[in-house]
């Protein structure tokens, strides 16, 4: 039994490494009294015993500092009193809780990048039961993203590590321990010094000797940019807003390692400044630092120096707006007339921020003149005051004159002549109204001249143009112009009423078209056949009695549509020719070369020598001996019609013949 607990069941529980074991072995009875001996395996470790008067023999064993070598060892208590009988014995097998022998981080690697995920493993051996493995970073335990796996007497722990920039040069520790073993060196651990690469951490601040609230024009200002980076920063860039700042010593801009110096600053350098640094991991921009430059007030009124008109006892409202940093503390108004300057009572004006409003009422002629406004802030007094000129007898402007539309294509241009401005500055306006709805399509203002332009003008619509001028007293009378729409021809966009064609209807139409084509072909063939037969009849040689017609030239042209017959002396046959009277309205065949006979009287023909008839040549002749007088005014054109006459028939003619020998007679080209 256990000496401390006097319990038999305690021997069934494991002892911790390093503990001192105290066991009691008792033996009852025996004659002679028995001896009690303790054995470690087969080695006697304690043979001292005590025989009590009550017949109990006791041997107490003290076994100090049990260790890993005693695990599963056998301790035997043996009782014997004679060699004649076998001794009695009890066996105890030692069960010991052991501390871990070693722990190691397996996948140490350098370096690590910030904000990336890494899996780190740690292995420990020698613990009984399995060891408790924990992860620590910078003295703080990492309770999340760690998992433990046991195999025999080894335990493996995995950690999902996402290092941060601030983890650089911190220790990552894997610690293994057996919580049941209470020893000085019961906990073992492995340490890893982290090398974390991260993008630069940039911080910008104004110079430590400067007060941001009291920087005024002419002061020198400098910024300090602090950069923390691993690996080291490669370049530092300065920005004002989004514009990069370049080194310019002549302009008072000086860039050094990690500082920016601005010499003799003005209000134009006010704004937000930042610095940017980058290394192999990336780039980062600092926090913006606003630079506020204080300056004396300056006039910001748009119409500074403008002329205001007023009548006596009429109140004029004047606004004085200044640009000031810091805001003005108070305003002053002055009246200047004939070189004398007097201050206006503060009760006549009110101040609000950067604006002061004066209500001024002139009562006499000397109250008209120049009014000045000046402001003061913490930096100083306004150097140049705001100026307002007040004149008497001001009125509204007169209407615009001679307004006309100069161009009305893609850009509408309207020009006018300005009228009297009423003694005050005037502004010109044009309103564009679409007709007939009178909807306002545009409103144009011109500050200098009454000339207006509208781009991307839609010339397909009609518009009314309302033009007028206005000043502080009011607006002039309106002048109206109208534009006329220039439209292209409208396209019909109604619903189509076309009849859908079915396949059967298309087939019927195709058959009808083919039938019409066949009929036209048959008619054409019959006509050509009839014309060929008629041509053959015309080419048949005529008889001697029928060859020449017994009509006059006049009768031929009127009845048979034939003018005359003539022959060419160069041909072996006589052809039918047409006679054409000059001045007639009929068109000449384009394939015929026209030729004209000379106009001669019948007497001229009678004076010609009688021609000698030749059987190989053909002459023009008439059936009658005398040609009518009207024939003298007739010009004859020769056209070959292909009618053949024999030379014998021509020679047999007995009547006198009329022959023309003019040089203008030409043969037909056909």
XYZ file of C-alpha atoms in Angstrom:
670
model
C 0.000 0.000 0.000
C 0.915 3.658 -0.405
C 2.602 4.969 2.718
C 0.954 8.388 2.475
C -2.588 7.439 1.670
C -2.629 3.947 3.240
C -4.610 2.999 0.149
C -4.262 -0.050 -2.005
C -5.962 1.646 -5.024
C -3.349 4.399 -5.167
C -0.937 1.858 -6.555
C -3.145 1.641 -9.656
C -2.645 5.331 -10.481
C 0.423 6.668 -12.269
C 3.122 8.508 -10.410
C 4.704 11.689 -11.737
C 8.242 11.913 -12.921
C 10.544 13.121 -10.122
C 8.290 12.031 -7.292
C 9.579 10.023 -4.242
C 7.877 6.664 -3.909
C 6.969 5.379 -0.361
C 5.474 1.866 -0.235
C 4.592 -0.280 2.832
C 4.645 -4.068 2.731
C 2.928 -5.928 5.673
C 2.849 -9.648 6.366
C 0.513 -11.313 8.899
C 1.297 -14.518 10.819
C 3.932 -17.068 10.074
C 5.907 -19.311 12.355
C 8.688 -18.677 12.569
C 8.146 -14.976 11.847
C 8.784 -14.146 8.148
C 11.359 -11.825 6.578
C 10.166 -9.062 4.226
C 12.382 -7.989 1.304
C 11.858 -5.435 -1.533
C 13.148 -6.199 -4.991
C 13.494 -3.905 -8.058
C 13.223 -6.402 -10.791
C 15.658 -9.027 -9.437
C 17.727 -6.669 -7.320
C 17.253 -6.335 -3.570
C 16.707 -2.704 -2.725
C 15.458 -2.989 0.869
C 15.610 -6.008 3.247
C 14.959 -4.207 6.510
C 11.707 -5.104 8.234
C 10.006 -4.710 11.587
C 8.252 -7.451 13.577
C 5.477 -5.991 15.639
C 4.154 -7.594 18.798
C 0.803 -8.050 17.221
C 2.330 -10.576 14.846
C 2.606 -8.181 11.854
C 5.858 -7.865 9.966
C 6.347 -4.515 8.170
C 8.890 -3.249 5.567
C 8.628 0.392 4.403
C 10.299 1.222 1.061
C 11.405 4.726 0.143
C 12.209 5.090 -3.609
C 13.329 8.694 -4.367
C 13.145 10.618 -7.675
C 11.517 8.156 -9.974
C 12.178 8.892 -13.599
C 11.683 7.840 -17.174
C 13.922 4.788 -16.598
C 11.498 3.429 -13.978
C 8.515 3.385 -16.312
C 6.851 -0.071 -16.208
C 9.455 -1.293 -13.697
C 8.472 -4.089 -11.243
C 8.722 -3.662 -7.477
C 8.334 -6.943 -5.547
C 7.767 -7.407 -1.801
C 8.653 -10.993 -0.788
C 7.927 -12.719 2.582
C 9.731 -15.973 3.503
C 10.386 -17.911 6.793
C 11.659 -21.283 5.601
C 13.179 -22.944 2.648
C 10.620 -25.727 2.862
C 7.856 -23.576 1.336
C 7.712 -21.054 -1.509
C 7.809 -17.393 -0.342
C 4.797 -15.092 -0.653
C 5.201 -11.956 -2.796
C 3.316 -8.925 -4.122
C 4.118 -7.131 -7.419
C 3.764 -3.423 -8.269
C 4.340 -2.193 -11.862
C 5.222 1.532 -11.953
C 3.127 3.838 -14.175
C 4.777 7.265 -14.484
C 3.654 10.560 -16.007
C 6.566 11.921 -18.057
C 7.396 15.435 -19.202
C 8.117 16.188 -22.925
C 11.649 15.566 -23.956
C 11.860 18.043 -26.873
C 9.867 20.453 -29.057
C 10.774 21.880 -32.474
C 9.247 24.297 -35.003
C 9.638 22.374 -38.227
C 9.205 24.864 -41.089
C 11.099 27.952 -40.090
C 11.727 30.152 -43.101
C 12.803 33.701 -43.669
C 11.427 36.202 -44.345
C 7.638 36.387 -44.090
C 5.439 38.983 -45.794
C 2.894 40.830 -43.737
C -0.807 40.132 -44.163
C -0.211 36.760 -45.838
C -1.251 33.357 -44.509
C 1.387 30.794 -43.487
C 1.040 27.296 -41.957
C 3.626 26.627 -39.226
C 4.169 23.141 -37.657
C 5.599 22.208 -34.285
C 6.504 18.652 -33.090
C 7.097 17.429 -29.522
C 8.052 13.941 -28.265
C 8.532 12.122 -24.935
C 5.451 13.197 -23.063
C 3.231 10.668 -21.257
C 0.368 11.233 -21.623
C 0.363 13.462 -24.758
C 1.737 16.924 -24.286
C -0.218 20.159 -24.310
C 1.200 22.308 -27.148
C 0.571 26.065 -27.151
C 1.693 28.920 -29.429
C 2.903 32.288 -28.216
C 3.832 35.492 -30.070
C 5.368 38.443 -28.334
C 4.413 37.043 -24.925
C 0.748 36.586 -25.883
C -0.815 33.181 -26.447
C -2.353 32.484 -29.847
C -5.501 30.608 -28.955
C -7.059 30.575 -32.424
C -6.072 28.837 -35.640
C -4.067 26.081 -33.845
C -4.738 22.322 -34.066
C -2.986 19.379 -32.279
C -2.526 15.815 -33.535
C -1.033 12.933 -31.425
C 0.800 9.834 -32.664
C 2.266 7.427 -30.043
C 4.415 9.599 -27.806
C 4.671 12.448 -30.378
C 2.340 15.430 -30.776
C 2.185 17.726 -33.840
C 0.565 21.141 -33.704
C -0.226 23.349 -36.765
C -0.770 27.105 -36.673
C -2.280 29.356 -39.385
C -0.150 32.432 -38.975
C -0.963 35.827 -40.548
C 1.924 38.059 -39.493
C 1.486 41.801 -39.176
C 3.982 44.592 -39.678
C 4.242 45.099 -35.928
C 5.276 41.421 -35.525
C 8.674 42.185 -37.002
C 11.482 41.003 -34.685
C 9.055 39.328 -32.302
C 9.450 35.703 -31.160
C 7.056 32.996 -32.211
C 7.197 30.289 -29.486
C 5.951 26.703 -29.589
C 5.593 25.450 -26.010
C 4.962 21.826 -24.906
C 4.180 20.670 -21.368
C 2.637 17.852 -19.344
C 0.356 19.557 -16.899
C 0.485 16.597 -14.497
C 4.222 16.770 -14.073
C 5.236 19.481 -11.633
C 8.911 19.920 -12.246
C 11.141 22.922 -12.684
C 11.997 22.030 -16.258
C 8.728 20.310 -17.089
C 7.920 22.855 -19.871
C 9.949 22.835 -23.104
C 9.698 25.338 -25.954
C 11.190 26.362 -29.309
C 11.553 30.031 -30.308
C 11.592 31.644 -33.765
C 12.616 35.287 -34.284
C 10.300 36.616 -36.976
C 11.562 38.675 -39.898
C 8.474 40.341 -41.379
C 8.591 42.245 -44.661
C 5.875 44.879 -44.987
C 4.991 47.931 -47.024
C 6.239 51.206 -45.562
C 4.362 52.768 -42.687
C 4.453 56.494 -43.433
C 3.571 59.303 -41.040
C 3.632 62.999 -41.940
C 3.613 65.937 -39.570
C 4.324 69.641 -39.669
C 7.652 70.857 -38.310
C 7.828 70.544 -34.547
C 8.686 74.246 -34.153
C 5.691 75.465 -36.171
C 2.220 76.384 -34.981
C -0.275 75.392 -37.721
C -2.683 78.121 -36.664
C -0.211 81.016 -37.005
C 1.464 80.516 -40.367
C 1.211 83.654 -42.471
C 2.469 84.777 -45.826
C 6.269 85.143 -45.921
C 6.979 82.446 -43.298
C 9.143 79.365 -43.905
C 7.406 76.011 -43.483
C 8.783 72.466 -43.386
C 7.250 68.989 -43.158
C 8.740 65.831 -41.616
C 7.910 62.431 -43.137
C 8.618 59.423 -40.903
C 9.004 56.089 -42.712
C 9.156 52.665 -41.087
C 9.766 49.900 -43.611
C 11.257 46.399 -43.964
C 13.027 46.103 -46.330
C 14.304 49.656 -46.448
C 12.349 52.275 -48.421
C 13.736 52.951 -51.894
C 12.207 56.356 -52.693
C 10.169 59.095 -51.052
C 7.789 61.273 -53.106
C 5.951 64.426 -52.005
C 2.493 65.529 -53.157
C 0.249 68.540 -52.844
C -3.193 67.129 -53.390
C -2.661 64.792 -56.343
C 0.186 66.790 -57.931
C 3.746 65.668 -57.336
C 6.123 68.253 -55.882
C 9.473 68.657 -57.624
C 12.652 70.082 -56.125
C 12.985 73.743 -57.130
C 15.350 75.701 -54.959
C 14.885 78.915 -56.934
C 11.136 78.798 -56.197
C 11.751 78.034 -52.535
C 10.863 74.300 -52.718
C 13.600 72.123 -51.174
C 13.388 68.320 -50.866
C 15.767 66.483 -48.530
C 15.887 62.882 -47.249
C 12.620 62.852 -45.326
C 11.635 66.528 -45.179
C 10.037 69.187 -47.391
C 10.905 72.872 -46.954
C 8.753 75.708 -48.384
C 10.400 79.088 -48.174
C 8.487 82.389 -47.975
C 5.057 80.810 -48.450
C 2.097 82.559 -50.053
C -1.603 81.817 -49.995
C -1.248 79.777 -53.212
C 0.731 77.036 -51.423
C -2.083 76.351 -48.968
C -3.563 72.861 -49.294
C -3.176 69.226 -48.283
C 0.319 67.704 -48.358
C 1.338 64.043 -48.214
C 4.381 61.836 -48.791
C 4.580 58.434 -50.482
C 7.196 55.734 -49.901
C 7.695 52.344 -51.528
C 9.873 49.224 -51.217
C 9.787 45.668 -52.584
C 6.544 44.935 -50.754
C 4.634 47.904 -52.204
C 3.922 51.584 -51.616
C 2.031 53.554 -48.999
C 0.875 57.145 -48.616
C 1.019 59.086 -45.419
C -1.778 60.863 -43.666
C -2.592 64.254 -45.285
C -1.488 67.383 -43.444
C -3.362 70.585 -44.256
C -1.320 73.753 -44.572
C -3.286 76.896 -43.841
C -1.594 80.174 -44.761
C -3.044 83.236 -43.110
C -3.215 86.529 -45.031
C -4.841 89.923 -44.795
C -8.295 90.349 -46.359
C -8.610 91.056 -50.075
C -11.689 92.135 -51.999
C -13.634 89.192 -53.475
C -16.651 91.089 -54.792
C -17.247 90.211 -58.436
C -18.377 93.693 -59.436
C -15.658 95.562 -57.555
C -15.527 99.153 -58.832
C -18.989 98.912 -60.369
C -21.227 101.948 -60.781
C -24.544 102.036 -58.948
C -27.271 104.523 -59.749
C -29.791 105.852 -57.267
C -32.246 108.642 -56.785
C -32.314 110.894 -53.805
C -33.857 109.267 -50.744
C -33.555 105.850 -52.448
C -31.823 103.152 -50.390
C -29.027 101.260 -52.132
C -27.829 97.878 -50.791
C -24.091 97.279 -51.223
C -22.390 93.994 -50.354
C -18.698 93.794 -49.493
C -17.285 90.243 -49.753
C -13.630 89.625 -48.854
C -11.300 86.619 -49.015
C -9.570 86.322 -45.656
C -7.709 83.763 -43.567
C -8.535 83.801 -40.738
C -11.998 85.384 -41.170
C -12.188 89.137 -40.642
C -12.834 90.449 -37.180
C -14.609 93.631 -38.292
C -15.409 95.813 -41.341
C -15.177 99.566 -41.982
C -17.122 101.596 -44.599
C -16.015 105.023 -45.842
C -17.539 107.685 -48.099
C -15.215 109.677 -50.353
C -16.420 112.808 -52.143
C -14.177 115.558 -53.552
C -11.132 114.087 -51.818
C -12.690 114.062 -48.380
C -13.101 110.660 -46.742
C -15.556 110.128 -43.894
C -16.391 106.930 -42.025
C -19.915 105.589 -42.325
C -21.720 104.824 -39.088
C -21.596 101.116 -38.083
C -25.359 101.189 -37.567
C -25.831 101.358 -41.351
C -24.160 98.014 -42.105
C -24.199 94.448 -40.784
C -21.400 91.850 -40.781
C -21.660 88.103 -41.298
C -18.534 86.024 -41.780
C -16.656 87.334 -44.809
C -19.527 89.612 -45.909
C -20.604 93.066 -44.842
C -23.870 94.600 -46.132
C -24.394 98.387 -46.260
C -27.780 100.102 -46.686
C -26.977 103.602 -47.927
C -29.535 106.348 -48.640
C -28.311 109.534 -50.414
C -30.332 112.609 -49.483
C -28.434 115.448 -51.204
C -26.147 115.840 -54.199
C -23.050 115.647 -52.022
C -24.083 112.155 -50.874
C -23.171 110.751 -54.310
C -19.572 109.636 -54.784
C -17.250 106.740 -53.994
C -17.906 104.290 -51.146
C -15.046 102.177 -49.778
C -15.125 98.940 -47.778
C -12.183 97.575 -45.785
C -11.784 94.544 -43.467
C -9.329 93.577 -40.708
C -8.323 90.125 -39.408
C -5.675 88.705 -37.062
C -2.952 89.116 -39.691
C -3.624 92.734 -40.498
C -5.736 95.296 -42.314
C -6.913 95.047 -45.891
C -4.471 96.915 -48.119
C -6.754 97.728 -51.076
C -10.391 98.426 -50.170
C -13.423 97.395 -52.216
C -14.719 100.338 -54.277
C -18.327 101.199 -55.191
C -19.329 104.269 -57.245
C -22.735 105.781 -56.565
C -24.169 108.105 -59.212
C -27.450 109.988 -59.414
C -30.435 109.600 -61.794
C -29.975 106.008 -62.764
C -32.735 104.132 -64.604
C -33.531 100.969 -66.496
C -31.840 100.408 -69.883
C -33.585 100.948 -73.185
C -34.566 98.033 -75.425
C -32.174 96.363 -77.837
C -32.180 97.597 -81.433
C -31.776 96.112 -84.934
C -31.896 92.518 -83.737
C -31.500 89.936 -86.496
C -30.774 86.258 -86.964
C -27.401 86.038 -88.696
C -27.118 82.267 -89.012
C -29.732 79.546 -88.650
C -28.011 76.331 -89.708
C -26.404 74.192 -87.005
C -25.575 77.235 -84.864
C -28.097 80.002 -84.273
C -26.453 83.443 -84.092
C -28.435 86.539 -83.104
C -26.915 90.019 -83.128
C -28.363 93.267 -81.761
C -27.313 96.824 -81.065
C -27.331 97.854 -77.426
C -29.357 100.801 -76.243
C -28.746 103.244 -73.411
C -27.641 101.429 -70.254
C -29.548 103.732 -67.908
C -26.342 104.927 -66.283
C -25.565 101.483 -64.829
C -23.795 98.395 -66.155
C -26.219 96.278 -68.119
C -26.427 92.598 -68.985
C -28.111 91.167 -72.064
C -30.484 88.200 -72.066
C -32.127 85.976 -74.676
C -34.879 83.486 -73.921
C -35.627 80.728 -76.451
C -39.263 79.529 -76.531
C -40.364 76.592 -78.674
C -43.470 77.176 -80.768
C -46.343 76.622 -80.399
C -45.953 75.208 -76.871
C -43.941 78.262 -75.641
C -41.736 75.966 -73.604
C -38.419 77.521 -72.532
C -35.629 75.671 -74.349
C -32.678 77.885 -73.473
C -31.721 81.036 -71.571
C -28.533 82.807 -72.624
C -26.734 85.682 -70.896
C -24.154 88.000 -72.440
C -22.222 90.355 -70.196
C -20.474 92.493 -72.807
C -22.192 92.631 -76.202
C -25.745 91.675 -77.269
C -24.557 88.756 -79.410
C -25.957 85.297 -78.692
C -25.009 81.873 -80.011
C -26.808 78.554 -79.629
C -24.867 75.482 -80.713
C -26.432 72.200 -81.897
C -29.424 74.163 -83.098
C -32.458 72.088 -84.174
C -33.587 73.878 -87.338
C -36.610 71.601 -87.760
C -38.559 73.434 -85.061
C -39.841 76.986 -84.881
C -38.868 79.234 -82.003
C -39.638 82.624 -80.509
C -36.608 84.593 -79.316
C -37.205 87.108 -76.495
C -34.335 89.585 -76.073
C -33.882 92.315 -73.456
C -31.285 94.132 -71.355
C -31.217 94.566 -67.577
C -29.298 96.492 -64.956
C -29.611 96.990 -61.227
C -32.727 99.115 -61.768
C -34.662 96.645 -63.845
C -35.066 95.262 -67.347
C -35.787 96.906 -70.662
C -38.673 96.264 -72.997
C -38.583 92.948 -74.803
C -37.744 92.449 -78.464
C -39.198 89.344 -80.147
C -37.811 87.423 -83.111
C -39.206 84.301 -84.743
C -37.400 81.505 -86.536
C -38.944 79.332 -89.254
C -38.505 75.591 -89.204
C -36.448 74.120 -92.038
C -37.837 70.640 -92.491
C -36.855 67.808 -94.779
C -39.682 66.000 -96.648
C -41.726 63.972 -94.226
C -41.568 60.266 -94.576
C -44.719 58.207 -94.534
C -44.630 56.163 -91.362
C -48.129 54.756 -91.423
C -49.042 51.115 -91.116
C -48.163 49.069 -94.178
C -51.186 47.591 -96.010
C -49.289 45.257 -98.338
C -51.065 42.045 -99.165
C -49.146 38.941 -98.126
C -48.257 36.760 -101.081
C -49.030 33.094 -100.655
C -47.012 30.443 -102.570
C -50.021 29.618 -104.782
C -50.541 33.276 -105.744
C -46.865 33.595 -106.621
C -47.127 30.478 -108.836
C -50.173 31.855 -110.692
C -48.448 35.174 -111.314
C -45.371 33.380 -112.653
C -47.473 31.279 -115.071
C -49.307 34.394 -116.317
C -45.995 36.147 -116.934
C -44.675 33.171 -118.914
C -47.862 33.072 -121.061
C -47.598 36.787 -121.813
C -43.948 36.355 -122.787
C -44.863 33.461 -125.166
C -47.671 35.430 -126.821
C -45.404 38.420 -127.366
C -42.790 36.141 -128.923
C -45.330 34.630 -131.358
C -46.590 38.075 -132.392
C -43.033 39.277 -132.951
C -42.220 36.239 -135.118
C -45.372 36.725 -137.262
C -44.591 40.381 -137.731
C -41.035 39.667 -138.839
C -42.264 36.995 -141.271
C -44.794 39.408 -142.793
C -42.141 42.112 -143.118
C -39.764 39.669 -144.860
C -42.420 38.712 -147.414
C -43.192 42.325 -148.153
C -39.512 43.045 -148.591
C -39.250 40.216 -151.136
C -42.157 41.695 -153.148
C -40.520 45.100 -153.159
C -37.267 43.600 -154.481
C -39.052 41.910 -157.480
C -37.993 43.569 -160.796
C -40.754 45.794 -162.154
C -41.884 45.820 -165.781
C -41.083 48.574 -168.232
C -44.567 49.959 -167.889
C -44.663 49.961 -164.143
C -41.123 51.055 -163.341
C -41.785 54.777 -163.569
C -44.683 56.472 -162.015
C -46.757 58.905 -164.066
C -47.239 61.485 -161.342
C -45.593 64.775 -160.850
C -43.163 65.532 -158.106
C -45.915 67.211 -156.152
C -48.232 64.255 -156.495
C -45.504 61.844 -155.323
C -44.828 63.741 -152.128
C -48.459 64.157 -151.320
C -49.964 60.813 -152.201
C -47.406 58.066 -151.986
C -45.117 59.605 -149.465
C -42.352 59.281 -152.071
C -40.466 62.337 -153.260
C -38.709 61.154 -156.431
C -36.441 58.548 -157.947
C -32.814 59.032 -158.668
C -29.824 56.861 -159.476
C -26.166 56.915 -158.807
C -23.930 56.952 -161.842
C -21.395 54.782 -160.050
C -23.809 51.835 -159.552
C -24.982 49.195 -162.027
C -28.515 49.453 -160.760
C -30.996 52.155 -160.133
C -32.333 52.628 -156.656
C -35.481 54.155 -155.307
C -34.853 57.541 -153.691
C -36.891 59.770 -151.506
C -37.388 63.442 -152.111
C -37.467 65.760 -149.140
C -38.737 69.284 -149.250
C -36.645 71.678 -147.222
C -38.398 73.341 -144.383
C -40.509 70.310 -143.569
C -40.760 69.386 -139.859
C -39.928 65.675 -140.333
C -36.738 64.319 -138.750
C -33.955 63.027 -140.916
C -32.796 59.433 -140.669
C -29.626 59.537 -138.529
C -27.945 56.909 -140.674
C -28.341 58.970 -143.893
C -25.867 61.595 -145.027
C -28.055 64.502 -146.173
C -27.413 66.091 -149.514
C -29.186 69.026 -151.089
C -29.733 70.005 -154.622
C -29.356 73.541 -155.790
C -32.573 75.394 -156.290
C -32.889 76.189 -159.989
C -35.748 77.294 -162.230
C -37.035 75.163 -165.054
C -35.351 77.444 -167.506
C -32.014 76.633 -165.967
C -32.685 72.998 -166.557
C -33.626 73.682 -170.180
C -30.289 75.372 -170.772
C -28.318 72.308 -169.864
C -26.837 70.309 -172.714
C -28.630 67.180 -173.653
C -27.018 64.251 -171.948
C -25.876 61.255 -173.845
C -27.712 58.186 -172.728
C -25.534 55.387 -171.584
C -26.853 51.999 -170.796
C -24.463 51.709 -167.812
C -25.593 54.877 -166.040
C -28.929 55.928 -164.618
C -30.388 59.357 -164.610
C -33.186 61.109 -162.799
C -36.152 61.898 -164.961
C -39.849 62.685 -164.833
C -42.870 61.321 -166.691
C -43.901 64.801 -167.756
C -42.052 67.026 -170.257
C -42.517 70.151 -168.176
C -41.711 70.387 -164.486
C -44.065 72.570 -162.484
C -42.768 75.911 -161.285
C -43.171 74.886 -157.754
C -40.468 72.345 -158.222
C -37.847 75.070 -158.372
C -38.222 75.655 -154.695
C -37.796 72.024 -153.790
C -34.518 70.562 -152.528
C -33.961 66.899 -153.234
C -32.198 64.444 -150.918
C -30.955 61.121 -152.211
C -31.684 58.088 -150.062
C -31.081 54.589 -151.282
C -34.089 52.364 -150.703
C -32.800 49.290 -152.520
C -35.280 49.261 -155.512
C -33.525 47.925 -158.632
C -34.225 49.169 -162.206
C -32.761 47.845 -165.400
C -30.662 50.131 -167.574
C -32.556 49.090 -170.696
C -35.782 50.378 -169.269
C -34.154 53.661 -168.439
C -32.766 53.976 -171.930
C -36.177 53.287 -173.485
C -37.730 56.249 -171.818
C -38.722 58.849 -174.436
C -39.617 61.761 -172.279
C -37.225 64.634 -171.568
C -35.258 64.216 -168.364
C -34.216 66.716 -165.719
C -30.766 66.219 -164.349
C -29.022 68.179 -161.587
C -25.276 68.309 -161.487
C -24.734 70.290 -158.312
C -21.579 69.618 -156.299
C -23.708 69.152 -153.183
C -25.237 65.860 -154.366
C -23.776 63.004 -152.270
C -24.257 59.319 -152.356
C -25.868 57.483 -149.505
C -23.511 55.903 -147.009
C -25.854 52.942 -146.767
